[in-house]
mmCIF file of C-alpha atoms in Angstrom:
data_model
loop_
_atom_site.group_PDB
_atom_site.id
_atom_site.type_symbol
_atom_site.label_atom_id
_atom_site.label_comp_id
_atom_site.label_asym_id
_atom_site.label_seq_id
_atom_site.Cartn_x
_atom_site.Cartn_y
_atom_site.Cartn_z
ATOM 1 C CA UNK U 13 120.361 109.740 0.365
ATOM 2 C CA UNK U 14 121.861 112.629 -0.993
ATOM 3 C CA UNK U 15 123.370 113.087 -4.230
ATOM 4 C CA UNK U 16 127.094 113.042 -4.539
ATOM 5 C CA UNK U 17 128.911 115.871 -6.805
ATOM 6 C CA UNK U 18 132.230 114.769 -9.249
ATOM 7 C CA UNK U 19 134.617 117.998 -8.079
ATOM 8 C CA UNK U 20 135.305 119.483 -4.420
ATOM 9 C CA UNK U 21 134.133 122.945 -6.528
ATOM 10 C CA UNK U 22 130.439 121.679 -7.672
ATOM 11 C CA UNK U 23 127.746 122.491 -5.301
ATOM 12 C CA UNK U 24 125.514 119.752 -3.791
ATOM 13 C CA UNK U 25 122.226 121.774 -4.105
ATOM 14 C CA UNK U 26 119.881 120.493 -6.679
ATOM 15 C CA UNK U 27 119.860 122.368 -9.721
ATOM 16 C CA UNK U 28 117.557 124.831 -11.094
ATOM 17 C CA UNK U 29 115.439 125.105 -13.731
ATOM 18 C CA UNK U 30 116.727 128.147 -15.940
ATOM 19 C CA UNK U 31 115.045 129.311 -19.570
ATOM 20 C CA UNK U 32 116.906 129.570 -22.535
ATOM 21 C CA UNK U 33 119.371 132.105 -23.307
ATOM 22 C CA UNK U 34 118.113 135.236 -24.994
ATOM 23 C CA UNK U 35 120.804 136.045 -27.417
ATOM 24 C CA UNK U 36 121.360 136.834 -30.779
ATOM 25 C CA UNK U 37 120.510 134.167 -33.190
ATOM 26 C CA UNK U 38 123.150 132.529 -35.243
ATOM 27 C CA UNK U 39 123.061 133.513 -39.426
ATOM 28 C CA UNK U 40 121.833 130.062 -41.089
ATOM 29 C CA UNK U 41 123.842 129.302 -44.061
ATOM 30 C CA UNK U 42 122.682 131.050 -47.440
ATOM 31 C CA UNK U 43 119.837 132.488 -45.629
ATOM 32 C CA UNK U 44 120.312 136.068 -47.117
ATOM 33 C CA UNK U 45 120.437 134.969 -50.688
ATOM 34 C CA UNK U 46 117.774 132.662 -50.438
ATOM 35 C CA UNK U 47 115.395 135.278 -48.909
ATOM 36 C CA UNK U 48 116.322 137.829 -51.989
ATOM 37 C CA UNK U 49 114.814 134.624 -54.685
ATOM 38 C CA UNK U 50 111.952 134.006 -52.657
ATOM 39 C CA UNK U 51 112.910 130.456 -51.270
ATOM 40 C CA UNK U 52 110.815 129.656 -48.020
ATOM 41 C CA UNK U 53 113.308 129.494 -45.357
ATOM 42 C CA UNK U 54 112.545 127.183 -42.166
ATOM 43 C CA UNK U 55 112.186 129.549 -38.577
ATOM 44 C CA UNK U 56 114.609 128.781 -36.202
ATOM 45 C CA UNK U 57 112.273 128.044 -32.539
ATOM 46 C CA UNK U 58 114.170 129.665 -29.443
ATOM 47 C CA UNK U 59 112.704 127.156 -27.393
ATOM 48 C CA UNK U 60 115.201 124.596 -28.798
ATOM 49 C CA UNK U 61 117.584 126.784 -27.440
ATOM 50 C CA UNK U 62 119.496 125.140 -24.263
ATOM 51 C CA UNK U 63 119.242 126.496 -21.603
ATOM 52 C CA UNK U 64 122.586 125.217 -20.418
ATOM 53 C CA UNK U 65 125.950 126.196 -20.319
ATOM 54 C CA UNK U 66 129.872 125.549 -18.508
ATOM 55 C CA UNK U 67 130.155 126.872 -15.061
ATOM 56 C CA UNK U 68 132.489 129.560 -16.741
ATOM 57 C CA UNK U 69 129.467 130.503 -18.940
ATOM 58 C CA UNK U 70 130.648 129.595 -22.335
ATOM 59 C CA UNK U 71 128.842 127.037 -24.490
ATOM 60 C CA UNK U 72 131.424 125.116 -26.361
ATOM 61 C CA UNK U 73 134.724 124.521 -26.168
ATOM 62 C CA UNK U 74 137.096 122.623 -28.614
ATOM 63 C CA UNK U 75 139.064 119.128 -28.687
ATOM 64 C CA UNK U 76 141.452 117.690 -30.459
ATOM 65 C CA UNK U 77 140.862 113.601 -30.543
ATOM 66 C CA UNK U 78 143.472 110.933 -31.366
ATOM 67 C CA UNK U 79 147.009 112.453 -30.558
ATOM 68 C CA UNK U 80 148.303 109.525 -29.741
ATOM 69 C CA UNK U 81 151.513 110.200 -28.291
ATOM 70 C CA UNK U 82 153.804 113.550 -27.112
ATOM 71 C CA UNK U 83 155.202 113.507 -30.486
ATOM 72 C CA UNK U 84 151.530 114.108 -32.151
ATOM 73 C CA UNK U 85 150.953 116.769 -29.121
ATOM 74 C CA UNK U 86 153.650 118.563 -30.627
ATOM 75 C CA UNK U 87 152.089 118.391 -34.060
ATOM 76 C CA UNK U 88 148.904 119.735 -32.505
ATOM 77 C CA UNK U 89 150.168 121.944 -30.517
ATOM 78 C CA UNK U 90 152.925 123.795 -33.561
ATOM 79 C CA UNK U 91 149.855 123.711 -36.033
ATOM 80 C CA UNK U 92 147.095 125.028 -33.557
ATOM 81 C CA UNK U 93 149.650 128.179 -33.325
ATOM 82 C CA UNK U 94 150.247 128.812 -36.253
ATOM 83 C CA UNK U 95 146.162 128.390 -37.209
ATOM 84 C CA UNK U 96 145.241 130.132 -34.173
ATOM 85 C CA UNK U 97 143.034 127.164 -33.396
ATOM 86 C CA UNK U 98 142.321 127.576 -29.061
ATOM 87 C CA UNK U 99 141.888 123.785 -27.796
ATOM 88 C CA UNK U 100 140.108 123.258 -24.567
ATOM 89 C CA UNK U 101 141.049 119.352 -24.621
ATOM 90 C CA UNK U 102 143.373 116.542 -26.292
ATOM 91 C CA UNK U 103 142.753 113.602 -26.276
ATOM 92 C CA UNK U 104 144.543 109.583 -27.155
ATOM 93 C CA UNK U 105 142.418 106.794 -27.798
ATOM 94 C CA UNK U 106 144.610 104.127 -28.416
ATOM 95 C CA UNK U 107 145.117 103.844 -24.559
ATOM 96 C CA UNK U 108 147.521 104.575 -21.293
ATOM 97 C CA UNK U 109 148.970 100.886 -21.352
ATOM 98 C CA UNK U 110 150.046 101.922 -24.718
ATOM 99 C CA UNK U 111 152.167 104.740 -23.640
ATOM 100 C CA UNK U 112 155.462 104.599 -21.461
ATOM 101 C CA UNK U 113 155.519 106.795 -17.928
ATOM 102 C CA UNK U 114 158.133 109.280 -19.409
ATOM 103 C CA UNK U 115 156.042 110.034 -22.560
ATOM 104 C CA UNK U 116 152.786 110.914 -20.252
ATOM 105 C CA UNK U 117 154.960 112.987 -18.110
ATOM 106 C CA UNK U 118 155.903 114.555 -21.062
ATOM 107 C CA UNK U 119 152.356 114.947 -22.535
ATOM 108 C CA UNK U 120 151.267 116.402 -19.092
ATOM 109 C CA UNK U 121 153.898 118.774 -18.950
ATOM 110 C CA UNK U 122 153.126 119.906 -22.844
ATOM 111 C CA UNK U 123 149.969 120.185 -22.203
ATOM 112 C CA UNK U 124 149.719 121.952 -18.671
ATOM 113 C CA UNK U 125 152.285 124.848 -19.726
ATOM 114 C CA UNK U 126 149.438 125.708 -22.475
ATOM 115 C CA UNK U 127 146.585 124.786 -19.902
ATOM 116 C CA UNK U 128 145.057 122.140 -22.344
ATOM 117 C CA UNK U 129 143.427 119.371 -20.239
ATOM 118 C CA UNK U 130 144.664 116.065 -21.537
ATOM 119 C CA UNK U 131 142.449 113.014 -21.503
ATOM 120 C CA UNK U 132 143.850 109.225 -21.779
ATOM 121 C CA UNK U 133 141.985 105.929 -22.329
ATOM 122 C CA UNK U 134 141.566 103.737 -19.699
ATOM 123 C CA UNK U 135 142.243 100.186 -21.661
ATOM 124 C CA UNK U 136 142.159 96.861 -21.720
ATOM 125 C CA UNK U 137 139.120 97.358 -23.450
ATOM 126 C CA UNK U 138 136.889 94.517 -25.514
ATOM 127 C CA UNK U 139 138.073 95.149 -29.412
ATOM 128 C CA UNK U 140 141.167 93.886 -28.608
ATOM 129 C CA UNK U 141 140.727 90.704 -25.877
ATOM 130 C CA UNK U 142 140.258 87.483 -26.610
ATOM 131 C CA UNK U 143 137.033 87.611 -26.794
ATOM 132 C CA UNK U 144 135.199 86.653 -30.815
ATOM 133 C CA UNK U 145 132.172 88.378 -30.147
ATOM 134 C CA UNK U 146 133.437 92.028 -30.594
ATOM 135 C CA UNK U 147 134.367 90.487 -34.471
ATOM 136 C CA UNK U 148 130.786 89.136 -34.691
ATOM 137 C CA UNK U 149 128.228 90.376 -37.438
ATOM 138 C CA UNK U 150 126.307 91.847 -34.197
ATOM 139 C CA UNK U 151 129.679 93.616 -32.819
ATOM 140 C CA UNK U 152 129.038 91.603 -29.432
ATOM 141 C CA UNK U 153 129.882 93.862 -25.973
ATOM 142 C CA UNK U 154 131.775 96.226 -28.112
ATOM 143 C CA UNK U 155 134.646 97.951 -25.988
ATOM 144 C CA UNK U 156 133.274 97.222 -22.887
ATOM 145 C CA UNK U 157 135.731 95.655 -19.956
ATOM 146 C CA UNK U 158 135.503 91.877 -19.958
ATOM 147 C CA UNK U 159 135.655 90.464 -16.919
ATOM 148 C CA UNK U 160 137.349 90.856 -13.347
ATOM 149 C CA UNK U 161 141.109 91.324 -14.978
ATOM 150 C CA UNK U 162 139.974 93.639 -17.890
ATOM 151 C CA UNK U 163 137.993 96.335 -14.915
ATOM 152 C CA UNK U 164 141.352 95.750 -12.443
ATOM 153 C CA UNK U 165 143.680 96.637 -15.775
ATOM 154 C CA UNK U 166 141.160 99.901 -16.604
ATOM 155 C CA UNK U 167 141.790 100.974 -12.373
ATOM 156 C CA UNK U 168 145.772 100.267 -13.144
ATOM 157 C CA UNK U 169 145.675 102.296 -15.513
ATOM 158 C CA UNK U 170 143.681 105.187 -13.817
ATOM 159 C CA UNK U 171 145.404 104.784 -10.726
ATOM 160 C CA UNK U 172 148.865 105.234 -12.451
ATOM 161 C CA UNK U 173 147.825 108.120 -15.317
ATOM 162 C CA UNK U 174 146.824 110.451 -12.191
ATOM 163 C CA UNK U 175 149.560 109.396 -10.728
ATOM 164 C CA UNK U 176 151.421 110.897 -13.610
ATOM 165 C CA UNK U 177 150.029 114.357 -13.639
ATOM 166 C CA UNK U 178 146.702 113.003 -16.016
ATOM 167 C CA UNK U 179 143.371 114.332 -14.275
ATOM 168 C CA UNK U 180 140.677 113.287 -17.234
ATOM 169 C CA UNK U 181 139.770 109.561 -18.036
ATOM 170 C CA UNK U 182 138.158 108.453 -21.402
ATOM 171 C CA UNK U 183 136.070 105.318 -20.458
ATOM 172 C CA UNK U 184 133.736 102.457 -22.545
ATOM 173 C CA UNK U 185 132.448 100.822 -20.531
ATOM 174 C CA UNK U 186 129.455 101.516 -18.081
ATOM 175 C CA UNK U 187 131.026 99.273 -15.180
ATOM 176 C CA UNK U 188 134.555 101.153 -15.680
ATOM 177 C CA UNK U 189 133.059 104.520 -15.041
ATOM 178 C CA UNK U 190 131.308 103.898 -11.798
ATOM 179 C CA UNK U 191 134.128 102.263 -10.692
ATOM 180 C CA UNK U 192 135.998 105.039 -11.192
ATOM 181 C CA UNK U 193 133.297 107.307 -9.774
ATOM 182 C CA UNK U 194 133.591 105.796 -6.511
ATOM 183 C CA UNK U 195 137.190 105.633 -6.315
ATOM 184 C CA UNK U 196 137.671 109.505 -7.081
ATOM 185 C CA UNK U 197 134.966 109.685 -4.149
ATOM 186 C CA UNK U 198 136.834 107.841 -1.813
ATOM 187 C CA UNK U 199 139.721 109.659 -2.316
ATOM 188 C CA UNK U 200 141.820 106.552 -4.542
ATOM 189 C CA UNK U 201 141.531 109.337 -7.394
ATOM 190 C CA UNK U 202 142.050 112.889 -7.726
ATOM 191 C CA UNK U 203 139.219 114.765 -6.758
ATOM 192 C CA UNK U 204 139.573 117.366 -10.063
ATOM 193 C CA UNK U 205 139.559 113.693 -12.109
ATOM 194 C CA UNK U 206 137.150 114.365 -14.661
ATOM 195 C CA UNK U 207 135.686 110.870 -16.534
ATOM 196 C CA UNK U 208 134.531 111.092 -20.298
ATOM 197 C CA UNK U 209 132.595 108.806 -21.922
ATOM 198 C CA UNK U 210 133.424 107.044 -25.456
ATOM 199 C CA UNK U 211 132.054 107.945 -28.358
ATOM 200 C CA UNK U 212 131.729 104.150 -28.919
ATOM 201 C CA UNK U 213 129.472 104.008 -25.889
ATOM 202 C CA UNK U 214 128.140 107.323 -26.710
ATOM 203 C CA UNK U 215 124.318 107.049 -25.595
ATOM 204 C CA UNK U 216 121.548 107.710 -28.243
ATOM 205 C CA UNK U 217 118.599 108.682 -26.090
ATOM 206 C CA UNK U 218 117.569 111.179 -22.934
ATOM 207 C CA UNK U 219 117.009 108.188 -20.247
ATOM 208 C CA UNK U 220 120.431 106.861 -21.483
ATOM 209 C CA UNK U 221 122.518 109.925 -21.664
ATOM 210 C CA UNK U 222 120.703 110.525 -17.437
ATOM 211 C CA UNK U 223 121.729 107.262 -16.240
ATOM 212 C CA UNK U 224 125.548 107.701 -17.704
ATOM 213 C CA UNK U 225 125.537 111.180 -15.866
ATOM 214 C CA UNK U 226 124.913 109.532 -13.099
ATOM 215 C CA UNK U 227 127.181 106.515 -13.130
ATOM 216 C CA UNK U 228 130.213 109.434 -12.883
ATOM 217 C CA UNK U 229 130.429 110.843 -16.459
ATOM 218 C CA UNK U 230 131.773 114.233 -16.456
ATOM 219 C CA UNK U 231 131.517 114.825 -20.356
ATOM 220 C CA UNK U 232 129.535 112.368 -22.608
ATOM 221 C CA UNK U 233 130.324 111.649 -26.611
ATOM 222 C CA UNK U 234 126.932 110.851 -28.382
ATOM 223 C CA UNK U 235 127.306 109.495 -31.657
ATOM 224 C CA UNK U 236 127.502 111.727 -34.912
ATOM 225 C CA UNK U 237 124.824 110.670 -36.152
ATOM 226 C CA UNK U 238 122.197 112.472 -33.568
ATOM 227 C CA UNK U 239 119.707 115.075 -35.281
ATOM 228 C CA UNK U 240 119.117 118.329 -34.258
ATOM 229 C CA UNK U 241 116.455 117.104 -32.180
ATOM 230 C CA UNK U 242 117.715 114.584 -30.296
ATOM 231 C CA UNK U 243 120.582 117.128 -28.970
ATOM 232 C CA UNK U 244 117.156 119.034 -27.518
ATOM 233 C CA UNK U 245 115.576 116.007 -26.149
ATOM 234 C CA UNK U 246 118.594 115.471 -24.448
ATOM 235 C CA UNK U 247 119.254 118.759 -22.895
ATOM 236 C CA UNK U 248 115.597 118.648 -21.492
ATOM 237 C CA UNK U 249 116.750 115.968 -19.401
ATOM 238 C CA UNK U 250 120.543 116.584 -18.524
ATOM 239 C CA UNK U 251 123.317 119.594 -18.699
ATOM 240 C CA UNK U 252 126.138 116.910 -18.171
ATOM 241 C CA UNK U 253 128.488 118.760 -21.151
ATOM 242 C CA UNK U 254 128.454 116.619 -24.364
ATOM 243 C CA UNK U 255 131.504 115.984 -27.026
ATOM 244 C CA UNK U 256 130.645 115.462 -30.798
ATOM 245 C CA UNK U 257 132.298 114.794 -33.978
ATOM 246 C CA UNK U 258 131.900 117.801 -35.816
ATOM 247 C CA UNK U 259 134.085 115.560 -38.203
ATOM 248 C CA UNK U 260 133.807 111.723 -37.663
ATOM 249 C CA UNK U 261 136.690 108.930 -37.836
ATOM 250 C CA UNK U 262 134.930 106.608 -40.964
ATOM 251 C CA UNK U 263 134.581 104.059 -38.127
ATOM 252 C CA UNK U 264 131.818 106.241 -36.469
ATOM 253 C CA UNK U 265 130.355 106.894 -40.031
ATOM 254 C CA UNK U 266 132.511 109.598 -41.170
ATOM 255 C CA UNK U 267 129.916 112.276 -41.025
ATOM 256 C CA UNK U 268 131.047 115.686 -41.773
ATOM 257 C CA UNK U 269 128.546 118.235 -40.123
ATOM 258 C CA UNK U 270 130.614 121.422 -40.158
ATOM 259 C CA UNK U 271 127.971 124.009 -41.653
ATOM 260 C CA UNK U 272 125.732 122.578 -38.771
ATOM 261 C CA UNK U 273 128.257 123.697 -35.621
ATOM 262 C CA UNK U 274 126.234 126.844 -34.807
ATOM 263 C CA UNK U 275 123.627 124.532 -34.104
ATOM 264 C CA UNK U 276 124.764 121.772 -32.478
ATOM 265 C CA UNK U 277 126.265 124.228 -30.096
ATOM 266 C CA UNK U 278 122.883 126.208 -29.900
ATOM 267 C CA UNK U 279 121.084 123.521 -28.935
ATOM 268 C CA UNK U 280 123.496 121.093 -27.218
ATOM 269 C CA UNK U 281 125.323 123.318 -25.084
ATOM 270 C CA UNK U 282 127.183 122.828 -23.027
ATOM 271 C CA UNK U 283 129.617 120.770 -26.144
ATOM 272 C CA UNK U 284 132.447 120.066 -26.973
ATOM 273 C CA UNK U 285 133.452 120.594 -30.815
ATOM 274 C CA UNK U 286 135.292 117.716 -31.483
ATOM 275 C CA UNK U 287 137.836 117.733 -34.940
ATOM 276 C CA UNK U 288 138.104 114.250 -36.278
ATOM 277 C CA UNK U 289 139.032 113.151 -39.797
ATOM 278 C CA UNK U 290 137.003 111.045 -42.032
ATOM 279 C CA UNK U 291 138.991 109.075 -45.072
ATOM 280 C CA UNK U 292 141.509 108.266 -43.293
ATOM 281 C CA UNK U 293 143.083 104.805 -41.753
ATOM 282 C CA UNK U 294 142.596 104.381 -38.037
ATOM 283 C CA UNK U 295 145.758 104.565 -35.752
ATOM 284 C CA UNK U 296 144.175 102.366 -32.894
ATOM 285 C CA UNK U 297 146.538 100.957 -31.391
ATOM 286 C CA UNK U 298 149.291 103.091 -32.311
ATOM 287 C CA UNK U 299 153.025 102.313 -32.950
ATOM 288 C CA UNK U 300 155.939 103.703 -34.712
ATOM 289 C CA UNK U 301 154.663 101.509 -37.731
ATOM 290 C CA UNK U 302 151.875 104.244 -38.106
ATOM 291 C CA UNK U 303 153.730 107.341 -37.531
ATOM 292 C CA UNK U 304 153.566 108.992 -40.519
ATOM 293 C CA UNK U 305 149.927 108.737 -40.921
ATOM 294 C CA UNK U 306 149.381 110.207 -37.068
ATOM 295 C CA UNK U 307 151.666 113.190 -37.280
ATOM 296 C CA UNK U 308 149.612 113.882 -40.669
ATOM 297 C CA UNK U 309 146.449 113.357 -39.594
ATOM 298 C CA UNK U 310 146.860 115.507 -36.733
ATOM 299 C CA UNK U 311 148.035 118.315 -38.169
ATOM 300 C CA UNK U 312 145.181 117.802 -40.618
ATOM 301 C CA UNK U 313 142.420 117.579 -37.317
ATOM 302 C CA UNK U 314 143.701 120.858 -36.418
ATOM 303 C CA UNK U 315 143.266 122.295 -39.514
ATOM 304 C CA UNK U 316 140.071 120.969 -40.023
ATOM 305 C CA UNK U 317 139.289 122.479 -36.304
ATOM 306 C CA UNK U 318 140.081 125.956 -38.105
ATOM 307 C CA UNK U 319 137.421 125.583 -40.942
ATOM 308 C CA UNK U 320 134.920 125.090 -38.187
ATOM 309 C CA UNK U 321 136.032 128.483 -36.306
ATOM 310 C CA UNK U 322 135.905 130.532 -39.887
ATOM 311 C CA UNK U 323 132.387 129.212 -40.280
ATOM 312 C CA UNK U 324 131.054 129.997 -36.679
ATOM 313 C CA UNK U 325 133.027 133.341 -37.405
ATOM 314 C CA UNK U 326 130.856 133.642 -40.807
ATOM 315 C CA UNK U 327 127.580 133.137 -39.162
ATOM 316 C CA UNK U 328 128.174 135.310 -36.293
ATOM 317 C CA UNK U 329 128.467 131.871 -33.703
ATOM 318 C CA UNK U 330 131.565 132.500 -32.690
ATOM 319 C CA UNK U 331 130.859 134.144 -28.809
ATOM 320 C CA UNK U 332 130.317 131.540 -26.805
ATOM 321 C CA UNK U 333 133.540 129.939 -26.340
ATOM 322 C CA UNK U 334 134.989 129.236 -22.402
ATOM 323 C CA UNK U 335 137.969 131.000 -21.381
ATOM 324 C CA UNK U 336 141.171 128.579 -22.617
ATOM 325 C CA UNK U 337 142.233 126.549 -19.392
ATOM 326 C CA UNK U 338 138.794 125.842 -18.701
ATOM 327 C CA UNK U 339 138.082 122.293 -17.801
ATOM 328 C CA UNK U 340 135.424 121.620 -15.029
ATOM 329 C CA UNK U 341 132.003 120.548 -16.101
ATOM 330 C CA UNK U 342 129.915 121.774 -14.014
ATOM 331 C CA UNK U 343 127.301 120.774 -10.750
ATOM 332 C CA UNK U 344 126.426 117.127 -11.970
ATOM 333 C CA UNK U 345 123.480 114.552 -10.773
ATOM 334 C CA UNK U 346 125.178 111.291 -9.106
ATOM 335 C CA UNK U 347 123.504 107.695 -8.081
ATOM 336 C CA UNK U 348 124.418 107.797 -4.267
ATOM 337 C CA UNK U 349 128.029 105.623 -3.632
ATOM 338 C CA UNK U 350 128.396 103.497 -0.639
ATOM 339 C CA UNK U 351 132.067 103.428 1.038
ATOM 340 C CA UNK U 352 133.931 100.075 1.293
ATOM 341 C CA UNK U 353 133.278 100.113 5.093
ATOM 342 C CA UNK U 354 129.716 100.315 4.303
ATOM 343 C CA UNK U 355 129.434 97.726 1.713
ATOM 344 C CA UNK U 356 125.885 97.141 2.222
ATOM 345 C CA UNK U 357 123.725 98.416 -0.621
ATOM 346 C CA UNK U 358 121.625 100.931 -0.725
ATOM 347 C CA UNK U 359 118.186 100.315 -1.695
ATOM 348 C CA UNK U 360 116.339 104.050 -1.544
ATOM 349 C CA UNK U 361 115.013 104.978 -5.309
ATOM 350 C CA UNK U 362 117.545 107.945 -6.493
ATOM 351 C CA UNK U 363 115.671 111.005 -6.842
ATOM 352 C CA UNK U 364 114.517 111.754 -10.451
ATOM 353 C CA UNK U 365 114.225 108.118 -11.439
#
């Protein structure tokens, strides 16, 4: 059965192999003065290049994580004009449910007069159920959906963000995401709906990151913790684009891995540059109680987003970037989706597994 593409503008002919880019390799950090002591300096290998990039051509693009409301957005927004920071993305984590209809409206509108794509998370979500095992020493099923009610309250809220004006969905949980997937190719969603993946689900190998792909994942977070290599092994594998934490949240470990954006975008491009802020409280789920600490730490993401551009400037990395307003991923690998008047399921192997 034939594989099913995410967008009406993503072609359904399988993909071909490319090589990697030929192109001007990035300074490395205090290569130059080393050289002039006599310090052995470790060869950068082209073939770790990726061989990837956005339909648009560029290889990274930038987000802003945890604006968690249209008050933040205008935070973001004031401060990335006054730092010249571009931003591809924003995106709210503590959830739609958590946000009234006239305050997405107004985030949609903010954002779609700058052509910023703004992402929303699809909630309930496990960290904050009922459910003990989440605050268990083994962190339990994490923020996946329990049960029928938590799944139906992640489709509410998809079904009544797009509804809104929202056309990307952040998503934890595996079950969530194909749902989703075969709702947006029914027709129940938007067919521009674009679905990224958690960084708390982020997947951690190549056969993972594949299967996530496709399950309907338009955009995947891995975790901050992923070497060098691993960003290869997955590109081998998959072009789905991929966010990271240049800067992670203390919850995700709090790594800061700014002198290494050149390569994390050399060698897991297509990616999203993602500005967090380590040593500093979470906001999840946010409320006027925490205001003061989210307008802050926003404008502080988007100043930390600036440091990154001066560095990519410094080591000549800074070419790349998609066009602002761009937002679709790509020509993306699919499991095949049955419709609801075909509920039998379909047994063929999908090609490439």
């Amino acid at each position: 059965m034939p594989q099913q593409s995410s967008t009406p503008q993503q072609s359904s002919t399988p993909r071909q192999s490319t090589t990697p880019r030929q192109k001007p390799v990035p300074r490395r950090p205090g290569a130059d003065a080393l050289a002039r002591i006599g310090h052995d300096f470790p060869a950068t290998d082209l073939a770790d290049t990726s061989a990837h990039s956005f339909p648009d051509g560029g290889t990274w693009r930038t987000e802003i994580p945890s604006v968690e409301g249209p008050e933040a957005l205008a935070v973001v927004l004031k401060e990335s004009a006054q730092l010249d920071v571009p931003v591809h993305r924003i995106s709210q984590g503590s959830g739609i449910w958590m946000l009234r209809d006239d305050e997405i409206t107004e985030m949609v509108e903010a954002c779609a007069a700058r052509e910023i794509e703004l992402c929303l998370f699809t909630g309930p979500r496990g960290t904050w159920d009922i459910g003990g095992s989440t605050r268990s020493d083994s962190g339990g099923a994490g923020l996946r959906a329990r049960g029928h009610d938590a799944l139906a309250g992640c489709v509410e809220d998809a079904l009544r963000a797009t509804g809104l004006g929202v056309r990307c969905l952040l998503v934890a949980d595996e079950g969530v995401l194909w749902t989703l997937h075969r709702m947006r190719v029914a027709g129940l969603l938007p067919a521009d709906t674009t679905l990224k993946l958690s960084a708390l689900t982020g997947p951690v190998n190549p056969a993972s990151y594949e299967v996530y792909e496709r399950l309907g994942a338009d955009s995947l977070n891995v975790p901050s913790d992923l070497t060098l290599d691993h960003l290869t092994e997955i590109r081998r594998v998959s072009r789905a684009p991929m966010d990271m934490y240049v800067e992670a949240p203390d919850d995700l470990g709090g790594y800061i891995r700014m002198y290494e954006a050149a390569e994390l975008i050399r060698r897991g491009a297509p990616l999203y540059l993602k500005f967090g802020l380590s040593r500093s409280p979470g906001i999840y789920p946010y409320g006027a109680q925490l205001r003061e600490t989210a307008l802050a730490t926003a404008r502080e993401r988007v100043r930390r987003g600036r440091l990154v551009l001066d560095l990519l400037a410094r080591h000549g990395a800074d070419g790349g970037m998609s066009p602002l307003g761009a937002r679709h991923p790509g020509e993306l690998r699919r499991f095949p989706t049955t419709s609801a008047a075909t509920p039998a399921a379909d047994t063929s192997a999908p090609e490439g597994l």
